Coordinates of C-alpha atoms in Angstrom, one line a residue:
Chain A
M737 CA -0.4 -44.3 -1.6
S738 CA 0.2 -42.3 -4.9
T739 CA 3.0 -40.0 -5.6
Q740 CA 1.9 -36.4 -5.1
L741 CA 5.1 -34.5 -5.9
K742 CA 8.2 -35.7 -7.7
L743 CA 11.5 -33.8 -8.4
S744 CA 13.8 -35.3 -10.9
E745 CA 17.5 -34.0 -11.1
V746 CA 16.4 -30.5 -10.4
E747 CA 19.1 -27.8 -10.8
T748 CA 18.6 -24.1 -9.8
Y749 CA 20.9 -21.2 -10.0
I750 CA 20.4 -18.0 -7.9
G751 CA 22.3 -15.4 -9.8
Q752 CA 25.6 -17.0 -10.7
Y753 CA 25.5 -19.5 -7.9
H754 CA 24.7 -23.1 -8.7
I755 CA 22.6 -24.0 -5.6
L756 CA 20.8 -27.1 -6.6
Q757 CA 22.9 -29.7 -8.5
G758 CA 20.6 -32.5 -8.9
V759 CA 17.9 -32.8 -6.4
S760 CA 15.5 -35.8 -6.8
F761 CA 12.8 -37.0 -4.4
E762 CA 9.3 -38.2 -4.3
V763 CA 6.5 -37.2 -1.8
R764 CA 3.7 -39.7 -1.3
E765 CA 0.2 -38.6 -0.5
G766 CA -0.6 -38.5 3.2
E767 CA 3.0 -38.6 4.4
V768 CA 5.5 -36.1 6.0
T769 CA 8.6 -36.1 4.0
V770 CA 11.5 -34.4 5.7
L771 CA 14.3 -32.7 3.9
L772 CA 17.4 -32.8 6.0
G773 CA 21.0 -31.4 5.6
R774 CA 23.4 -28.9 6.9
N775 CA 23.0 -25.2 6.6
G776 CA 23.4 -24.0 3.0
A777 CA 22.9 -27.5 1.6
G778 CA 20.0 -26.2 -0.7
K779 CA 16.8 -27.3 1.3
T780 CA 15.2 -23.8 1.4
T781 CA 16.1 -23.3 -2.3
T782 CA 14.4 -26.7 -3.0
L783 CA 11.1 -25.5 -1.6
R784 CA 11.5 -22.2 -3.4
T785 CA 12.1 -24.1 -6.5
I786 CA 8.9 -26.1 -6.1
M787 CA 7.0 -22.8 -5.5
G788 CA 8.4 -21.1 -8.6
L789 CA 10.3 -18.5 -6.6
N790 CA 13.6 -19.7 -7.9
P791 CA 12.8 -21.5 -11.1
P792 CA 15.0 -24.4 -12.1
S793 CA 17.2 -24.4 -15.0
K794 CA 17.1 -28.2 -15.4
G795 CA 15.1 -31.1 -14.3
E796 CA 11.4 -31.7 -13.7
V797 CA 9.0 -30.7 -11.0
I798 CA 5.8 -32.9 -11.3
Y799 CA 2.8 -32.3 -9.0
K800 CA -0.1 -34.7 -9.2
G801 CA 1.2 -35.8 -12.6
E802 CA 1.5 -32.3 -14.0
V803 CA 4.8 -30.6 -14.8
I804 CA 4.9 -27.4 -12.7
Q805 CA 8.3 -26.0 -13.2
G806 CA 8.2 -22.6 -15.1
L807 CA 4.7 -21.8 -13.9
P808 CA 4.4 -18.5 -12.0
T809 CA 4.2 -18.8 -8.2
Y810 CA 0.7 -17.8 -8.0
T811 CA -0.3 -20.6 -10.4
V812 CA 1.6 -23.2 -8.3
A813 CA -0.1 -21.9 -5.2
Q814 CA -3.5 -22.1 -6.9
K815 CA -2.9 -25.8 -7.7
G816 CA -3.2 -26.5 -4.0
I817 CA 0.4 -26.1 -2.5
G818 CA 0.6 -24.0 0.7
Y819 CA 4.0 -22.5 1.6
V820 CA 5.4 -21.5 5.0
P821 CA 8.7 -19.7 4.3
E822 CA 11.7 -19.8 6.6
D823 CA 11.2 -16.1 7.5
Q824 CA 7.5 -16.7 8.1
G825 CA 6.5 -14.1 5.5
I826 CA 4.1 -12.3 7.9
F827 CA 2.7 -9.0 6.5
S828 CA 3.9 -7.1 9.5
G829 CA 1.7 -3.9 9.1
L830 CA -1.6 -6.0 8.7
T831 CA -3.5 -7.5 11.7
V832 CA -3.8 -11.3 12.3
E833 CA -7.2 -11.0 10.9
E834 CA -6.0 -9.1 7.8
N835 CA -3.1 -11.7 7.2
M836 CA -5.7 -14.5 7.2
K837 CA -8.1 -12.6 4.9
V838 CA -5.3 -12.0 2.3
A839 CA -4.8 -15.7 2.2
M840 CA -8.5 -16.9 2.1
K841 CA -9.4 -17.8 -1.5
N842 CA -13.0 -18.4 -0.5
N843 CA -15.5 -17.3 2.3
D844 CA -17.5 -20.5 2.2
D845 CA -18.6 -22.9 5.0
A846 CA -15.5 -25.2 4.6
T847 CA -13.1 -22.2 4.9
K848 CA -14.9 -21.1 8.0
E849 CA -14.7 -24.6 9.5
R850 CA -10.9 -24.7 8.7
L851 CA -10.6 -21.3 10.4
D852 CA -12.4 -22.4 13.5
W853 CA -10.3 -25.5 13.7
I854 CA -7.1 -23.4 13.3
L855 CA -8.2 -20.9 16.0
E856 CA -8.8 -23.8 18.2
L857 CA -5.3 -25.1 17.6
F858 CA -3.7 -21.7 18.0
P859 CA -5.8 -19.8 20.6
D860 CA -3.2 -17.0 20.6
L861 CA -4.2 -16.1 17.1
K862 CA -7.8 -15.6 18.3
K863 CA -6.6 -13.6 21.3
F864 CA -4.5 -11.3 19.1
W865 CA -6.9 -11.2 16.1
K866 CA -6.7 -7.5 15.8
K867 CA -3.0 -7.2 16.7
Q868 CA -0.5 -6.2 13.9
G869 CA 1.4 -9.2 12.7
G870 CA 4.8 -7.3 13.3
L871 CA 4.0 -7.1 16.9
L872 CA 3.6 -10.9 17.5
S873 CA 6.1 -13.0 19.2
G874 CA 8.3 -15.4 17.1
G875 CA 6.1 -18.4 18.0
Q876 CA 2.9 -16.5 17.2
K877 CA 4.3 -15.3 13.9
Q878 CA 5.1 -19.0 13.1
M879 CA 1.6 -20.0 14.1
L880 CA 0.1 -17.4 11.8
S881 CA 2.3 -18.5 9.0
I882 CA 1.2 -22.1 9.3
A883 CA -2.4 -21.0 9.8
R884 CA -2.3 -18.9 6.6
A885 CA -0.9 -21.8 4.6
Y886 CA -3.6 -24.0 5.9
I887 CA -6.6 -21.9 5.7
N888 CA -7.3 -23.0 2.1
E889 CA -7.9 -26.6 1.1
N890 CA -4.3 -27.2 0.1
D891 CA -3.3 -30.8 -0.6
L892 CA 0.4 -30.2 0.0
L893 CA 2.2 -28.0 2.5
L894 CA 5.8 -27.0 2.2
I895 CA 7.0 -25.9 5.6
D896 CA 10.5 -24.4 6.0
E897 CA 12.3 -24.7 9.5
P898 CA 9.2 -24.1 11.6
S899 CA 11.2 -24.5 14.8
K900 CA 13.9 -22.0 13.9
G901 CA 14.5 -19.4 16.7
L902 CA 11.7 -20.7 18.9
A903 CA 11.6 -21.5 22.5
P904 CA 11.5 -25.3 23.3
I905 CA 8.0 -25.0 24.6
V906 CA 6.8 -23.3 21.5
V907 CA 8.6 -25.8 19.3
E908 CA 6.6 -28.5 21.1
K909 CA 3.4 -26.7 20.2
V910 CA 4.4 -26.3 16.6
M911 CA 5.2 -29.9 16.4
E912 CA 1.9 -30.9 17.9
T913 CA 0.2 -28.9 15.3
I914 CA 1.9 -30.3 12.4
L915 CA 1.2 -33.7 13.8
Q916 CA -2.5 -32.9 13.7
M917 CA -2.2 -31.4 10.2
K918 CA -0.6 -34.6 9.1
E919 CA -3.9 -36.3 9.4
K920 CA -5.5 -34.0 6.9
T921 CA -2.7 -33.1 4.4
T922 CA 0.7 -34.1 2.9
I923 CA 3.6 -32.2 4.1
V924 CA 7.2 -31.5 3.0
L925 CA 9.1 -30.4 6.0
V926 CA 12.6 -28.7 6.0
E927 CA 13.8 -29.1 9.6
Q928 CA 17.2 -28.8 11.4
N929 CA 15.7 -30.0 14.7
F930 CA 16.4 -33.7 14.4
M931 CA 14.0 -34.5 17.4
M932 CA 11.2 -32.7 15.7
A933 CA 11.9 -34.1 12.3
S934 CA 12.1 -37.7 13.6
T935 CA 8.8 -37.3 15.6
I936 CA 6.9 -36.0 12.7
G937 CA 8.6 -37.5 9.6
D938 CA 7.7 -40.7 7.7
K939 CA 10.4 -40.5 5.1
F940 CA 13.6 -38.5 4.9
Y941 CA 15.8 -37.2 2.1
I942 CA 19.2 -35.7 2.9
I943 CA 20.5 -32.9 0.7
D944 CA 24.2 -32.2 0.6
D945 CA 25.9 -29.6 -1.6
G946 CA 22.8 -29.3 -3.6
K947 CA 22.3 -33.0 -4.4
T948 CA 20.1 -35.7 -2.8
V949 CA 22.6 -38.1 -1.2
S950 CA 20.5 -40.3 0.8
E951 CA 16.9 -41.4 1.6
G952 CA 14.9 -43.8 3.5
S953 CA 12.4 -44.2 6.2
M954 CA 12.7 -42.0 9.2
N955 CA 13.1 -45.1 11.5
L956 CA 16.1 -46.1 9.5
L957 CA 17.8 -42.7 10.0
K958 CA 17.0 -42.9 13.7
E959 CA 19.0 -46.0 13.9
D960 CA 21.9 -45.0 11.6
E961 CA 24.2 -43.0 13.7
E962 CA 27.0 -43.0 11.1
M963 CA 24.7 -41.3 8.5
R964 CA 23.4 -38.8 11.0
R965 CA 27.1 -37.9 12.0
K966 CA 28.2 -37.7 8.3
Y967 CA 25.5 -35.6 6.8
L968 CA 23.9 -33.8 9.7
G969 CA 26.8 -33.5 12.1
I970 CA 24.8 -35.0 14.9
A971 CA 25.1 -38.3 16.7
Chain B
M392 CA -5.6 36.9 10.3
D393 CA -7.2 36.9 6.8
V394 CA -3.7 36.5 5.3
L395 CA -3.1 33.5 7.4
I396 CA -6.4 31.9 6.5
N397 CA -5.8 32.6 2.8
L398 CA -2.2 31.3 2.8
S399 CA -3.4 28.2 4.6
L400 CA -6.2 27.6 2.1
N401 CA -3.8 28.2 -0.8
G402 CA -1.1 25.9 0.7
L403 CA -3.9 23.2 1.4
A404 CA -5.1 23.4 -2.2
T405 CA -1.6 23.1 -3.6
G406 CA -0.9 20.4 -1.2
M407 CA -4.0 18.4 -2.4
L408 CA -2.9 18.7 -6.0
I409 CA 0.6 17.4 -5.1
F410 CA -1.0 14.7 -3.0
L411 CA -3.0 13.4 -6.1
L412 CA 0.4 13.1 -8.0
A413 CA 2.4 11.7 -4.9
A414 CA -0.2 9.2 -3.8
G415 CA 0.1 7.2 -7.1
L416 CA 3.9 7.5 -7.0
T417 CA 4.2 6.2 -3.4
L418 CA 1.8 3.2 -4.0
I419 CA 3.6 2.4 -7.3
F420 CA 7.0 2.6 -5.6
G421 CA 5.8 0.7 -2.5
L422 CA 4.1 -2.0 -4.2
M423 CA 6.0 -2.4 -7.5
D424 CA 9.4 -1.0 -6.5
V425 CA 9.2 1.2 -9.6
L426 CA 10.7 4.7 -9.7
N427 CA 8.3 6.2 -12.2
F428 CA 9.8 9.6 -13.5
A429 CA 7.1 9.6 -16.1
H430 CA 4.3 10.2 -13.5
G431 CA 4.5 13.9 -14.1
G432 CA 3.8 13.4 -17.7
L433 CA 0.6 11.7 -16.8
F434 CA -0.2 14.6 -14.7
A435 CA 0.3 17.0 -17.6
W436 CA -1.7 14.9 -20.0
G437 CA -4.5 15.1 -17.5
A438 CA -4.3 18.9 -17.5
Y439 CA -4.3 19.1 -21.2
S440 CA -7.0 16.5 -22.0
G441 CA -9.2 18.0 -19.2
T442 CA -8.8 21.6 -20.5
W443 CA -9.4 20.5 -24.0
I444 CA -12.5 18.4 -23.2
Y445 CA -13.9 21.3 -21.1
A446 CA -13.3 23.7 -24.0
T447 CA -15.0 21.3 -26.4
T448 CA -17.9 20.2 -24.3
G449 CA -18.4 23.0 -21.9
S450 CA -18.9 20.5 -19.1
F451 CA -16.3 20.5 -16.3
L452 CA -17.6 17.3 -14.9
I453 CA -17.1 15.6 -18.3
A454 CA -13.7 17.2 -18.5
I455 CA -12.7 15.8 -15.1
A456 CA -14.0 12.3 -16.1
G457 CA -12.3 12.5 -19.4
A458 CA -9.0 13.5 -17.9
I459 CA -9.2 10.5 -15.4
L460 CA -10.0 8.2 -18.3
T461 CA -7.0 9.5 -20.3
G462 CA -4.7 8.9 -17.1
L463 CA -6.1 5.3 -16.7
I464 CA -5.6 4.4 -20.4
L465 CA -2.2 6.0 -20.4
G466 CA -1.4 4.2 -17.2
L467 CA -2.4 0.9 -18.7
L468 CA -0.3 1.4 -21.7
T469 CA 2.7 2.6 -19.8
E470 CA 2.7 -0.3 -17.3
R471 CA 2.1 -2.9 -20.0
W472 CA 4.6 -1.5 -22.6
I473 CA 7.1 0.4 -20.8
I474 CA 7.4 -0.6 -17.2
K475 CA 6.7 -4.3 -17.3
P476 CA 9.8 -5.2 -19.3
V477 CA 12.1 -3.5 -16.7
Y478 CA 10.7 -4.7 -13.4
G479 CA 13.5 -5.2 -10.9
N480 CA 15.9 -3.0 -12.6
H481 CA 16.1 0.4 -11.2
V482 CA 18.7 1.8 -13.6
Q483 CA 16.6 0.8 -16.7
Q484 CA 13.5 2.2 -15.0
I485 CA 15.0 5.5 -14.4
L486 CA 16.3 5.8 -17.9
I487 CA 13.1 4.5 -19.6
T488 CA 10.6 6.6 -17.4
L489 CA 12.7 9.8 -17.9
G490 CA 12.7 9.2 -21.5
L491 CA 9.0 8.6 -21.5
M492 CA 8.5 11.8 -19.5
L493 CA 10.2 13.7 -22.2
V494 CA 8.2 11.9 -24.9
L495 CA 4.9 12.6 -23.1
S496 CA 5.9 16.3 -22.8
E497 CA 6.8 16.7 -26.4
L498 CA 3.6 14.8 -27.6
L499 CA 1.6 17.5 -25.7
K500 CA 3.3 20.1 -27.8
V501 CA 2.6 18.0 -31.1
V502 CA -1.1 17.7 -30.3
W503 CA -1.8 21.1 -28.8
G504 CA 1.1 23.3 -29.8
P505 CA 4.1 24.7 -27.9
N506 CA 2.4 27.7 -26.3
Q507 CA 0.9 27.9 -22.8
I508 CA -2.8 27.3 -22.8
S509 CA -5.1 29.4 -20.5
A510 CA -7.7 27.6 -18.4
S511 CA -10.4 28.8 -16.1
P512 CA -12.9 27.1 -13.6
P513 CA -16.6 26.8 -14.5
S514 CA -18.8 29.6 -13.5
Y515 CA -20.2 27.8 -10.5
L516 CA -16.7 27.3 -9.1
A517 CA -15.4 30.7 -10.1
G518 CA -15.4 33.7 -7.7
S519 CA -15.1 33.8 -3.9
W520 CA -17.0 34.0 -0.6
E521 CA -16.4 36.8 1.7
L522 CA -16.4 36.1 5.5
G523 CA -15.7 39.4 7.1
N524 CA -12.3 40.4 5.9
V525 CA -11.5 37.0 4.6
I526 CA -11.8 36.2 0.9
I527 CA -12.4 32.4 0.3
I528 CA -11.8 31.4 -3.4
K529 CA -14.3 28.8 -4.3
Y530 CA -12.1 26.8 -6.5
R531 CA -9.5 26.3 -3.9
V532 CA -12.2 24.9 -1.5
F533 CA -13.2 22.6 -4.4
I534 CA -9.7 21.2 -4.7
I535 CA -9.4 20.7 -1.0
A536 CA -12.7 18.9 -1.0
V537 CA -11.8 16.7 -3.9
G538 CA -8.5 15.9 -2.5
I539 CA -10.1 14.8 0.8
L540 CA -12.7 12.8 -1.0
V541 CA -10.1 10.9 -3.1
F542 CA -8.0 10.3 0.1
G543 CA -11.1 9.0 1.9
L544 CA -12.2 6.8 -1.0
V545 CA -8.7 5.3 -1.6
Q546 CA -8.1 4.9 2.2
Y547 CA -11.6 3.0 2.4
I548 CA -10.7 0.7 -0.5
L549 CA -7.2 0.0 1.2
K550 CA -8.6 -0.7 4.6
N551 CA -12.0 -2.4 3.8
T552 CA -11.7 -4.4 0.5
K553 CA -9.9 -7.5 -0.4
I554 CA -8.0 -5.8 -3.3
G555 CA -7.0 -3.1 -0.8
L556 CA -5.7 -5.7 1.6
I557 CA -3.7 -7.4 -1.2
V558 CA -2.2 -4.0 -2.1
R559 CA -1.2 -3.3 1.4
A560 CA 0.2 -6.8 1.7
G561 CA 2.0 -6.5 -1.7
V562 CA 3.8 -3.3 -0.4
M563 CA 5.2 -5.4 2.5
D564 CA 6.0 -8.6 0.8
K565 CA 5.2 -9.2 -2.9
E566 CA 6.7 -12.7 -3.0
M567 CA 4.5 -13.9 -0.2
V568 CA 1.4 -12.5 -1.8
Q569 CA 2.2 -14.5 -4.9
A570 CA 2.9 -17.7 -2.8
L571 CA -0.7 -17.3 -1.5
G572 CA -2.0 -17.7 -5.0
I573 CA -2.5 -14.2 -6.0
N574 CA -1.5 -12.8 -9.3
I575 CA 0.5 -9.7 -8.2
Q576 CA 1.0 -8.7 -11.9
K577 CA -2.6 -7.8 -12.2
V578 CA -2.6 -5.9 -9.0
F579 CA 0.4 -4.0 -10.3
M580 CA -1.4 -3.0 -13.4
L581 CA -4.5 -1.9 -11.6
V582 CA -2.4 0.2 -9.0
F583 CA -0.5 1.7 -11.9
M584 CA -3.7 2.6 -13.6
I585 CA -5.3 4.1 -10.4
G586 CA -2.0 6.0 -9.8
A587 CA -2.1 7.5 -13.3
G588 CA -5.8 8.2 -13.0
M589 CA -5.2 10.1 -9.7
A590 CA -2.3 12.1 -11.4
A591 CA -4.5 13.1 -14.4
L592 CA -7.3 14.2 -12.0
G593 CA -4.7 16.3 -10.3
G594 CA -3.5 17.8 -13.6
A595 CA -7.1 18.5 -14.7
M596 CA -7.8 20.5 -11.6
L597 CA -4.5 22.4 -11.7
G598 CA -5.4 24.2 -14.9
P599 CA -8.1 26.3 -13.6
Y600 CA -6.2 26.9 -10.3
S601 CA -3.0 28.2 -11.8
G602 CA -4.7 29.8 -14.9
V603 CA -2.3 28.3 -17.4
I604 CA -1.0 24.9 -18.4
Y605 CA 2.2 24.1 -20.3
A606 CA 4.0 20.8 -21.3
E607 CA 6.8 21.1 -18.7
M608 CA 4.3 21.5 -15.7
G609 CA 4.4 17.7 -15.2
L610 CA 8.2 17.7 -14.4
E611 CA 8.0 20.6 -12.0
F612 CA 5.2 19.0 -10.0
A613 CA 6.8 15.6 -10.1
I614 CA 9.8 17.0 -8.2
L615 CA 7.5 18.1 -5.5
A616 CA 5.6 14.8 -5.6
F617 CA 9.0 12.9 -5.1
I618 CA 9.8 15.1 -2.2
V619 CA 6.4 14.3 -0.7
V620 CA 7.0 10.5 -1.2
V621 CA 10.4 10.7 0.6
I622 CA 8.9 12.9 3.5
G623 CA 5.7 10.8 3.9
G624 CA 7.5 7.5 3.6
M625 CA 7.8 5.4 0.5
G626 CA 4.7 3.2 0.1
S627 CA 2.7 5.0 2.7
F628 CA -0.6 6.4 1.5
P629 CA -1.5 8.4 4.6
G630 CA 2.1 9.6 4.8
S631 CA 1.6 11.1 1.2
I632 CA -1.3 13.3 2.2
L633 CA 0.3 14.7 5.3
A634 CA 3.6 15.4 3.6
A635 CA 1.8 17.0 0.6
I636 CA -0.1 19.4 3.0
L637 CA 3.1 20.0 4.8
V638 CA 4.9 20.9 1.5
G639 CA 2.0 22.8 0.2
V640 CA 1.4 25.0 3.3
S641 CA 5.0 25.7 4.0
G642 CA 5.7 26.6 0.3
S643 CA 2.6 29.0 0.4
F644 CA 3.8 30.7 3.6
M645 CA 7.3 31.0 2.6
A646 CA 6.3 32.4 -0.9
Y647 CA 4.5 35.2 0.9
Y648 CA 7.0 35.9 3.8
V649 CA 10.4 34.9 2.4
P650 CA 9.9 34.5 -1.4
S651 CA 13.5 33.8 -2.0
L652 CA 13.3 30.7 0.0
S653 CA 10.0 29.3 -1.1
L654 CA 11.6 26.6 -3.3
A655 CA 14.4 25.9 -0.9
V656 CA 11.9 25.2 2.0
N657 CA 10.7 21.8 0.5
M658 CA 14.4 20.6 0.2
L659 CA 15.0 21.8 3.8
L660 CA 11.8 19.9 4.9
M661 CA 13.1 16.7 3.2
A662 CA 16.5 17.1 4.6
V663 CA 15.3 17.5 8.2
V664 CA 13.0 14.5 7.9
L665 CA 15.8 12.3 6.4
I666 CA 18.1 13.3 9.2
F667 CA 15.7 12.4 12.0
R668 CA 13.5 9.8 10.4
P669 CA 15.3 8.3 7.3
Q670 CA 12.3 6.0 6.4
G671 CA 10.0 9.1 6.3
L672 CA 7.1 10.2 8.6
F673 CA 4.9 7.1 8.0
G674 CA 7.6 4.7 6.4
L675 CA 8.4 1.4 7.9
K676 CA 11.8 0.8 9.1
G677 CA 14.2 -1.4 7.2

């Protein structure tokens, strides 16, 4: 499997705060790479840096062999990277249908097929097709956000804490969906819910104080109680 | 009764002119987070260019089209050269657009002289209809019709086209629009141009309505437009027409019944709305 995304010693400031101080990792095609770490470690900033929302001050972000740091966010997205932000980024005053239409780059058969597949996965979106995004439940908003990132033929999805604030039953549904998406696309997942991360993930990187401090296969982390306790605060 | 009808029509016509100025202002603020104090200058340039083209060509339609074109071009230049470098910095925006407002006003005096210029409607829009005791001035009806037409057209675009959807989405979350692969800068430019074009159209129609145009007229109307934006809700296009009609009609009635309070009534309206609904009539919370 080839390397799809590579970050090398990436440093990012937000205002005067030095948030990322050396983040490096590789994402291989077809895998789910999970970024783990405590709150405030820099996981969300890492995804925002890849998207160009918080451009790095040092280091390199390479996507499919091309340097993408410094590119405007819309160009990064046009290269085939879908983004599901932590706050879901739903356009609250637009309907579910309109939220999807804003995201759709094309209106061809392939897009329609993807839409049908998504609506089969998330029947609630079909049910509330004409409902305003702001009136959806937390879980439905998350589904809409994932659906919107998936509607175009993106080769890489960046998903930020999809389980955050959701009821356990909804988390299961979101997890099932990501597992199905895994068959079709490469995913970088930021997740605090270790059960979810370990079920979906193939590889993990731990970010602590803005630096990548550990990496390996997810199976390795499942067995390493000491590492989980040290960096994630869980046994 | 005839007085009430006339005051209402007068208020509606004034409201529509304010709406043409405020609509662009609210979209520009909602989408681009830009406080454009120079918007009134674009309105005044629309008035002067429209009046000049009408005097030169004798065609009111060409004058209106020319004024809109002037607004579009000035809007493009303003967004690219003046606004773009100060995105995200409100203090710089206020200073630079206030400065631009003064420059635009002074340039009008340089080109067309410092004196007021008289303007009149074309013969087919001059005069009035008499319905019993009620005298309906044709030009006022024309202004109201144009205002409704522009509102309908822009509302249709916002609701039914992809670019309209992107503008509405951009008002809610610019960052997310970009993360979906859309170049928001191009949308900014387009919205700014359309807003400037609408302001220029309003200015061009004001001349024959008020009878005279002068360089400072932009600033006077811009204050009313800002009040309308606050009352309607920043970023809300439907809010801007409702608030503009409210401001226009209340101003018209107060000017007739309590002239000394005709200016204060707009401030009073804004204060009442801000107390009970700080986000404006149609603004989103938060």
